[in-house]
C-alpha cells in the first residue's frame, strides 16, 4: 500500500530593468501573450502526458490587464483504490510592473502533485527548456506513509536532493528556506546583479 504524495513547486521568473512605463507595459503585454490562458492549458496538458496521467477535469481563466491561471485534476494508475490516484497540476502567472526607478518581474508559478510512480521532478529539465526563465525557485517534497512488502510502515522520504540535480543551462545560486534557487547561465550581467541583490 502506498499513501505517498510527491509535490513539486516551481516559480519561474523573468526580469526587466528600470525603464519608462510605456516600455514596461509593452514588455508585460508580450509576455502575457506568450503565457496566455491557452499556452498554460497546453503546458499543463503536456505535463500530464509526460507523467502518464489522464485528465479528470480542467479549468482556466485570463485576468485583466495581465495574467492567467490553469488547473488540471489528473489521475494516475497507482492502485485498485481509485480514490487514491487523484493528483493535480496548477499554474498561475503574476506581473509586478515597475518604472524608471524599479525593476519589473514576471512569475509563473507551477505546482505538480502526484501519487503515481513518476516523480514530478522528472519534468524539470523539460520545463526549464520550454520556459527559459532568468531564474527559478524549486521546492520538492514527499509526504505520507507507505507499507513495504514486509508490512513495515514508514514515512515518505524526500529522496530527490534538489541541490544535486542537474538542470541543463542553469546553476544553483542559493539554497535557503527549504528551496533551491537556480539562475540561467545565459543571463546578461545586469540580470545576474539583480538576482544577486535578491538573494543577499
PDB file of C-alpha atoms in Angstrom:
ATOM      1  CA  UNK A   1       0.000   0.000   0.000  1.00  0.00           C
ATOM      2  CA  UNK A   2       1.274   3.454  -0.851  1.00  0.00           C
ATOM      3  CA  UNK A   3      -0.237   6.642   0.555  1.00  0.00           C
ATOM      4  CA  UNK A   4       2.662   8.853  -0.582  1.00  0.00           C
ATOM      5  CA  UNK A   5       2.246  12.096  -2.499  1.00  0.00           C
ATOM      6  CA  UNK A   6       5.116  13.752  -4.367  1.00  0.00           C
ATOM      7  CA  UNK A   7       4.825  17.525  -4.755  1.00  0.00           C
ATOM      8  CA  UNK A   8       6.889  19.935  -6.810  1.00  0.00           C
ATOM      9  CA  UNK A   9       6.546  23.690  -6.591  1.00  0.00           C
ATOM     10  CA  UNK A  10       8.468  25.837  -9.081  1.00  0.00           C
ATOM     11  CA  UNK A  11       8.444  29.588  -9.589  1.00  0.00           C
ATOM     12  CA  UNK A  12       9.925  30.715 -12.932  1.00  0.00           C
ATOM     13  CA  UNK A  13      10.970  34.391 -13.144  1.00  0.00           C
ATOM     14  CA  UNK A  14      11.700  36.866 -15.924  1.00  0.00           C
ATOM     15  CA  UNK A  15      13.095  40.299 -15.030  1.00  0.00           C
ATOM     16  CA  UNK A  16      13.128  43.680 -16.768  1.00  0.00           C
ATOM     17  CA  UNK A  17      15.391  46.550 -15.659  1.00  0.00           C
ATOM     18  CA  UNK A  18      14.022  50.014 -14.801  1.00  0.00           C
ATOM     19  CA  UNK A  19      12.713  51.788 -17.902  1.00  0.00           C
ATOM     20  CA  UNK A  20       9.831  54.055 -19.000  1.00  0.00           C
ATOM     21  CA  UNK A  21       6.371  52.817 -18.045  1.00  0.00           C
ATOM     22  CA  UNK A  22       5.215  52.574 -21.667  1.00  0.00           C
ATOM     23  CA  UNK A  23       8.101  50.214 -22.494  1.00  0.00           C
ATOM     24  CA  UNK A  24       7.334  48.073 -19.468  1.00  0.00           C
ATOM     25  CA  UNK A  25       3.667  47.767 -20.449  1.00  0.00           C
ATOM     26  CA  UNK A  26       4.799  46.547 -23.890  1.00  0.00           C
ATOM     27  CA  UNK A  27       7.162  44.065 -22.158  1.00  0.00           C
ATOM     28  CA  UNK A  28       4.333  42.780 -19.953  1.00  0.00           C
ATOM     29  CA  UNK A  29       1.913  42.564 -22.893  1.00  0.00           C
ATOM     30  CA  UNK A  30       4.387  40.478 -24.919  1.00  0.00           C
ATOM     31  CA  UNK A  31       4.930  38.073 -22.005  1.00  0.00           C
ATOM     32  CA  UNK A  32       1.198  37.916 -21.270  1.00  0.00           C
ATOM     33  CA  UNK A  33       0.538  36.849 -24.865  1.00  0.00           C
ATOM     34  CA  UNK A  34       3.310  34.240 -24.678  1.00  0.00           C
ATOM     35  CA  UNK A  35       1.984  32.818 -21.383  1.00  0.00           C
ATOM     36  CA  UNK A  36      -1.696  33.196 -22.180  1.00  0.00           C
ATOM     37  CA  UNK A  37      -4.518  31.051 -20.838  1.00  0.00           C
ATOM     38  CA  UNK A  38      -4.244  28.909 -23.991  1.00  0.00           C
ATOM     39  CA  UNK A  39      -0.467  28.473 -23.589  1.00  0.00           C
ATOM     40  CA  UNK A  40      -0.842  27.493 -19.912  1.00  0.00           C
ATOM     41  CA  UNK A  41      -3.519  24.971 -20.879  1.00  0.00           C
ATOM     42  CA  UNK A  42      -1.156  23.400 -23.419  1.00  0.00           C
ATOM     43  CA  UNK A  43       1.732  23.403 -20.938  1.00  0.00           C
ATOM     44  CA  UNK A  44      -0.096  21.537 -18.185  1.00  0.00           C
ATOM     45  CA  UNK A  45      -1.721  19.061 -20.561  1.00  0.00           C
ATOM     46  CA  UNK A  46       1.741  18.224 -21.950  1.00  0.00           C
ATOM     47  CA  UNK A  47       2.967  17.762 -18.376  1.00  0.00           C
ATOM     48  CA  UNK A  48       0.062  15.442 -17.656  1.00  0.00           C
ATOM     49  CA  UNK A  49       1.012  13.314 -20.661  1.00  0.00           C
ATOM     50  CA  UNK A  50       4.666  13.194 -19.524  1.00  0.00           C
ATOM     51  CA  UNK A  51       3.522  11.951 -16.107  1.00  0.00           C
ATOM     52  CA  UNK A  52       1.410   9.218 -17.708  1.00  0.00           C
ATOM     53  CA  UNK A  53      -1.791  10.679 -16.284  1.00  0.00           C
ATOM     54  CA  UNK A  54      -5.283  11.130 -17.635  1.00  0.00           C
ATOM     55  CA  UNK A  55      -7.288  14.333 -17.336  1.00  0.00           C
ATOM     56  CA  UNK A  56     -10.224  14.242 -14.927  1.00  0.00           C
ATOM     57  CA  UNK A  57     -11.167  17.931 -15.132  1.00  0.00           C
ATOM     58  CA  UNK A  58      -9.722  21.189 -16.406  1.00  0.00           C
ATOM     59  CA  UNK A  59     -10.323  24.879 -15.759  1.00  0.00           C
ATOM     60  CA  UNK A  60      -8.595  28.097 -16.791  1.00  0.00           C
ATOM     61  CA  UNK A  61      -9.110  31.857 -16.686  1.00  0.00           C
ATOM     62  CA  UNK A  62      -7.494  35.050 -18.023  1.00  0.00           C
ATOM     63  CA  UNK A  63      -7.100  38.195 -15.904  1.00  0.00           C
ATOM     64  CA  UNK A  64      -7.289  41.849 -16.889  1.00  0.00           C
ATOM     65  CA  UNK A  65      -4.968  43.521 -17.703  1.00  0.00           C
ATOM     66  CA  UNK A  66      -2.377  40.706 -17.392  1.00  0.00           C
ATOM     67  CA  UNK A  67      -2.174  37.143 -16.105  1.00  0.00           C
ATOM     68  CA  UNK A  68      -3.842  33.757 -16.333  1.00  0.00           C
ATOM     69  CA  UNK A  69      -4.426  30.565 -14.334  1.00  0.00           C
ATOM     70  CA  UNK A  70      -4.946  26.956 -15.390  1.00  0.00           C
ATOM     71  CA  UNK A  71      -5.703  23.897 -13.270  1.00  0.00           C
ATOM     72  CA  UNK A  72      -5.830  20.232 -14.178  1.00  0.00           C
ATOM     73  CA  UNK A  73      -7.089  17.408 -11.980  1.00  0.00           C
ATOM     74  CA  UNK A  74      -5.334  14.239 -13.115  1.00  0.00           C
ATOM     75  CA  UNK A  75      -5.389  10.539 -12.305  1.00  0.00           C
ATOM     76  CA  UNK A  76      -2.519   8.073 -12.380  1.00  0.00           C
ATOM     77  CA  UNK A  77      -2.554   4.296 -12.129  1.00  0.00           C
ATOM     78  CA  UNK A  78      -1.277   3.534  -8.640  1.00  0.00           C
ATOM     79  CA  UNK A  79      -3.689   1.094  -7.015  1.00  0.00           C
ATOM     80  CA  UNK A  80      -7.064  -0.578  -7.228  1.00  0.00           C
ATOM     81  CA  UNK A  81      -8.396   2.108  -4.873  1.00  0.00           C
ATOM     82  CA  UNK A  82      -9.477   4.796  -7.315  1.00  0.00           C
ATOM     83  CA  UNK A  83      -9.810   7.489  -4.671  1.00  0.00           C
ATOM     84  CA  UNK A  84      -6.055   7.353  -4.040  1.00  0.00           C
ATOM     85  CA  UNK A  85      -4.986   8.224  -7.562  1.00  0.00           C
ATOM     86  CA  UNK A  86      -6.128  11.866  -7.777  1.00  0.00           C
ATOM     87  CA  UNK A  87      -3.382  14.414  -8.382  1.00  0.00           C
ATOM     88  CA  UNK A  88      -3.201  17.898  -9.809  1.00  0.00           C
ATOM     89  CA  UNK A  89      -1.215  20.368 -11.868  1.00  0.00           C
ATOM     90  CA  UNK A  90      -1.831  24.052 -11.259  1.00  0.00           C
ATOM     91  CA  UNK A  91      -0.234  27.158 -12.761  1.00  0.00           C
ATOM     92  CA  UNK A  92      -0.664  30.911 -12.306  1.00  0.00           C
ATOM     93  CA  UNK A  93       1.097  33.968 -13.723  1.00  0.00           C
ATOM     94  CA  UNK A  94       1.882  37.186 -11.857  1.00  0.00           C
ATOM     95  CA  UNK A  95       3.237  40.559 -13.012  1.00  0.00           C
ATOM     96  CA  UNK A  96       4.936  43.292 -10.986  1.00  0.00           C
ATOM     97  CA  UNK A  97       5.426  46.227 -13.349  1.00  0.00           C
ATOM     98  CA  UNK A  98       7.978  48.765 -12.165  1.00  0.00           C
ATOM     99  CA  UNK A  99       9.051  52.116 -13.600  1.00  0.00           C
ATOM    100  CA  UNK A 100      12.180  54.155 -14.394  1.00  0.00           C
ATOM    101  CA  UNK A 101      13.455  53.533 -10.843  1.00  0.00           C
ATOM    102  CA  UNK A 102      12.274  49.997 -10.118  1.00  0.00           C
ATOM    103  CA  UNK A 103      12.776  46.555 -11.672  1.00  0.00           C
ATOM    104  CA  UNK A 104       9.816  44.628 -13.092  1.00  0.00           C
ATOM    105  CA  UNK A 105       9.204  40.911 -12.778  1.00  0.00           C
ATOM    106  CA  UNK A 106       7.046  38.182 -14.237  1.00  0.00           C
ATOM    107  CA  UNK A 107       6.473  34.963 -12.267  1.00  0.00           C
ATOM    108  CA  UNK A 108       4.961  31.723 -13.500  1.00  0.00           C
ATOM    109  CA  UNK A 109       4.072  29.546 -10.524  1.00  0.00           C
ATOM    110  CA  UNK A 110       3.642  25.836 -11.171  1.00  0.00           C
ATOM    111  CA  UNK A 111       2.620  23.134  -8.719  1.00  0.00           C
ATOM    112  CA  UNK A 112       2.525  19.434  -9.549  1.00  0.00           C
ATOM    113  CA  UNK A 113       1.261  16.903  -7.034  1.00  0.00           C
ATOM    114  CA  UNK A 114       1.301  13.207  -7.936  1.00  0.00           C
ATOM    115  CA  UNK A 115       0.542   9.883  -6.316  1.00  0.00           C
ATOM    116  CA  UNK A 116       1.856   7.757  -9.169  1.00  0.00           C
ATOM    117  CA  UNK A 117       5.157   6.085  -9.888  1.00  0.00           C
ATOM    118  CA  UNK A 118       6.547   9.051 -11.829  1.00  0.00           C
ATOM    119  CA  UNK A 119       8.003  11.743  -9.551  1.00  0.00           C
ATOM    120  CA  UNK A 120       7.211  15.268 -10.833  1.00  0.00           C
ATOM    121  CA  UNK A 121      10.882  16.317 -10.648  1.00  0.00           C
ATOM    122  CA  UNK A 122      11.362  14.190 -13.762  1.00  0.00           C
ATOM    123  CA  UNK A 123       9.665  17.017 -15.697  1.00  0.00           C
ATOM    124  CA  UNK A 124      12.064  19.762 -14.545  1.00  0.00           C
ATOM    125  CA  UNK A 125      14.595  19.731 -17.381  1.00  0.00           C
ATOM    126  CA  UNK A 126      11.828  19.885 -19.979  1.00  0.00           C
ATOM    127  CA  UNK A 127      10.125  22.765 -18.164  1.00  0.00           C
ATOM    128  CA  UNK A 128      13.308  24.826 -17.968  1.00  0.00           C
ATOM    129  CA  UNK A 129      13.976  24.151 -21.642  1.00  0.00           C
ATOM    130  CA  UNK A 130      10.463  25.312 -22.628  1.00  0.00           C
ATOM    131  CA  UNK A 131      10.165  28.327 -20.323  1.00  0.00           C
ATOM    132  CA  UNK A 132      13.776  29.626 -20.278  1.00  0.00           C
ATOM    133  CA  UNK A 133      13.478  31.754 -17.105  1.00  0.00           C
ATOM    134  CA  UNK A 134      16.154  34.143 -15.865  1.00  0.00           C
ATOM    135  CA  UNK A 135      15.966  32.296 -12.546  1.00  0.00           C
ATOM    136  CA  UNK A 136      13.706  29.918 -10.660  1.00  0.00           C
ATOM    137  CA  UNK A 137      12.998  28.632  -7.169  1.00  0.00           C
ATOM    138  CA  UNK A 138      12.249  24.945  -6.669  1.00  0.00           C
ATOM    139  CA  UNK A 139      10.686  23.111  -3.744  1.00  0.00           C
ATOM    140  CA  UNK A 140      10.093  19.334  -3.833  1.00  0.00           C
ATOM    141  CA  UNK A 141       8.546  17.250  -1.070  1.00  0.00           C
ATOM    142  CA  UNK A 142       7.220  13.761  -0.480  1.00  0.00           C
ATOM    143  CA  UNK A 143       4.500  13.262   2.146  1.00  0.00           C
ATOM    144  CA  UNK A 144       2.567  10.355   3.580  1.00  0.00           C
ATOM    145  CA  UNK A 145       3.274   6.800   4.668  1.00  0.00           C
ATOM    146  CA  UNK A 146       3.837   3.554   2.858  1.00  0.00           C
ATOM    147  CA  UNK A 147       3.910  -0.117   3.758  1.00  0.00           C
ATOM    148  CA  UNK A 148       6.665  -2.280   2.293  1.00  0.00           C
ATOM    149  CA  UNK A 149       6.467  -5.967   1.300  1.00  0.00           C
ATOM    150  CA  UNK A 150       7.349  -6.990   4.881  1.00  0.00           C
ATOM    151  CA  UNK A 151       4.464  -4.981   6.335  1.00  0.00           C
ATOM    152  CA  UNK A 152       6.635  -2.214   7.799  1.00  0.00           C
ATOM    153  CA  UNK A 153       5.177   1.294   7.813  1.00  0.00           C
ATOM    154  CA  UNK A 154       7.498   4.183   7.014  1.00  0.00           C
ATOM    155  CA  UNK A 155       7.077   7.887   6.393  1.00  0.00           C
ATOM    156  CA  UNK A 156       7.917   9.224   2.959  1.00  0.00           C
ATOM    157  CA  UNK A 157      11.482  10.343   2.430  1.00  0.00           C
ATOM    158  CA  UNK A 158      12.493  13.297   0.269  1.00  0.00           C
ATOM    159  CA  UNK A 159      14.873  11.143  -1.745  1.00  0.00           C
ATOM    160  CA  UNK A 160      15.330  13.695  -4.527  1.00  0.00           C
ATOM    161  CA  UNK A 161      18.003  16.159  -3.419  1.00  0.00           C
ATOM    162  CA  UNK A 162      17.395  19.266  -5.483  1.00  0.00           C
ATOM    163  CA  UNK A 163      20.859  20.653  -4.896  1.00  0.00           C
ATOM    164  CA  UNK A 164      22.287  17.561  -6.607  1.00  0.00           C
ATOM    165  CA  UNK A 165      20.049  17.801  -9.670  1.00  0.00           C
ATOM    166  CA  UNK A 166      21.469  18.960 -12.986  1.00  0.00           C
ATOM    167  CA  UNK A 167      19.261  21.356 -14.939  1.00  0.00           C
ATOM    168  CA  UNK A 168      20.838  21.996 -18.321  1.00  0.00           C
ATOM    169  CA  UNK A 169      21.907  25.644 -18.685  1.00  0.00           C
ATOM    170  CA  UNK A 170      21.254  26.576 -15.028  1.00  0.00           C
ATOM    171  CA  UNK A 171      23.405  26.768 -11.903  1.00  0.00           C
ATOM    172  CA  UNK A 172      22.460  26.784  -8.240  1.00  0.00           C
ATOM    173  CA  UNK A 173      22.872  30.277  -6.791  1.00  0.00           C
ATOM    174  CA  UNK A 174      21.207  29.832  -3.390  1.00  0.00           C
ATOM    175  CA  UNK A 175      19.640  27.264  -1.099  1.00  0.00           C
ATOM    176  CA  UNK A 176      17.517  28.623   1.725  1.00  0.00           C
ATOM    177  CA  UNK A 177      14.190  28.207   3.476  1.00  0.00           C
ATOM    178  CA  UNK A 178      13.812  24.685   2.058  1.00  0.00           C
ATOM    179  CA  UNK A 179      14.091  25.575  -1.604  1.00  0.00           C
ATOM    180  CA  UNK A 180      16.802  25.795  -4.231  1.00  0.00           C
ATOM    181  CA  UNK A 181      17.299  28.814  -6.473  1.00  0.00           C
ATOM    182  CA  UNK A 182      18.729  28.327  -9.979  1.00  0.00           C
ATOM    183  CA  UNK A 183      19.939  31.076 -12.336  1.00  0.00           C
ATOM    184  CA  UNK A 184      20.409  30.832 -16.092  1.00  0.00           C
ATOM    185  CA  UNK A 185      23.981  30.530 -17.315  1.00  0.00           C
ATOM    186  CA  UNK A 186      22.949  32.826 -20.209  1.00  0.00           C
ATOM    187  CA  UNK A 187      21.895  35.852 -18.131  1.00  0.00           C
ATOM    188  CA  UNK A 188      23.395  39.229 -19.007  1.00  0.00           C
ATOM    189  CA  UNK A 189      25.432  40.888 -16.183  1.00  0.00           C
ATOM    190  CA  UNK A 190      22.669  43.327 -15.224  1.00  0.00           C
ATOM    191  CA  UNK A 191      20.227  40.415 -14.670  1.00  0.00           C
ATOM    192  CA  UNK A 192      22.837  38.496 -12.647  1.00  0.00           C
ATOM    193  CA  UNK A 193      23.407  41.600 -10.497  1.00  0.00           C
ATOM    194  CA  UNK A 194      19.648  41.887  -9.858  1.00  0.00           C
ATOM    195  CA  UNK A 195      19.437  38.198  -8.863  1.00  0.00           C
ATOM    196  CA  UNK A 196      22.418  38.608  -6.523  1.00  0.00           C
ATOM    197  CA  UNK A 197      20.671  41.580  -4.882  1.00  0.00           C
ATOM    198  CA  UNK A 198      17.515  39.486  -4.449  1.00  0.00           C
ATOM    199  CA  UNK A 199      19.285  36.713  -2.530  1.00  0.00           C
ATOM    200  CA  UNK A 200      21.581  38.930  -0.428  1.00  0.00           C
TER     201      UNK A 200
END
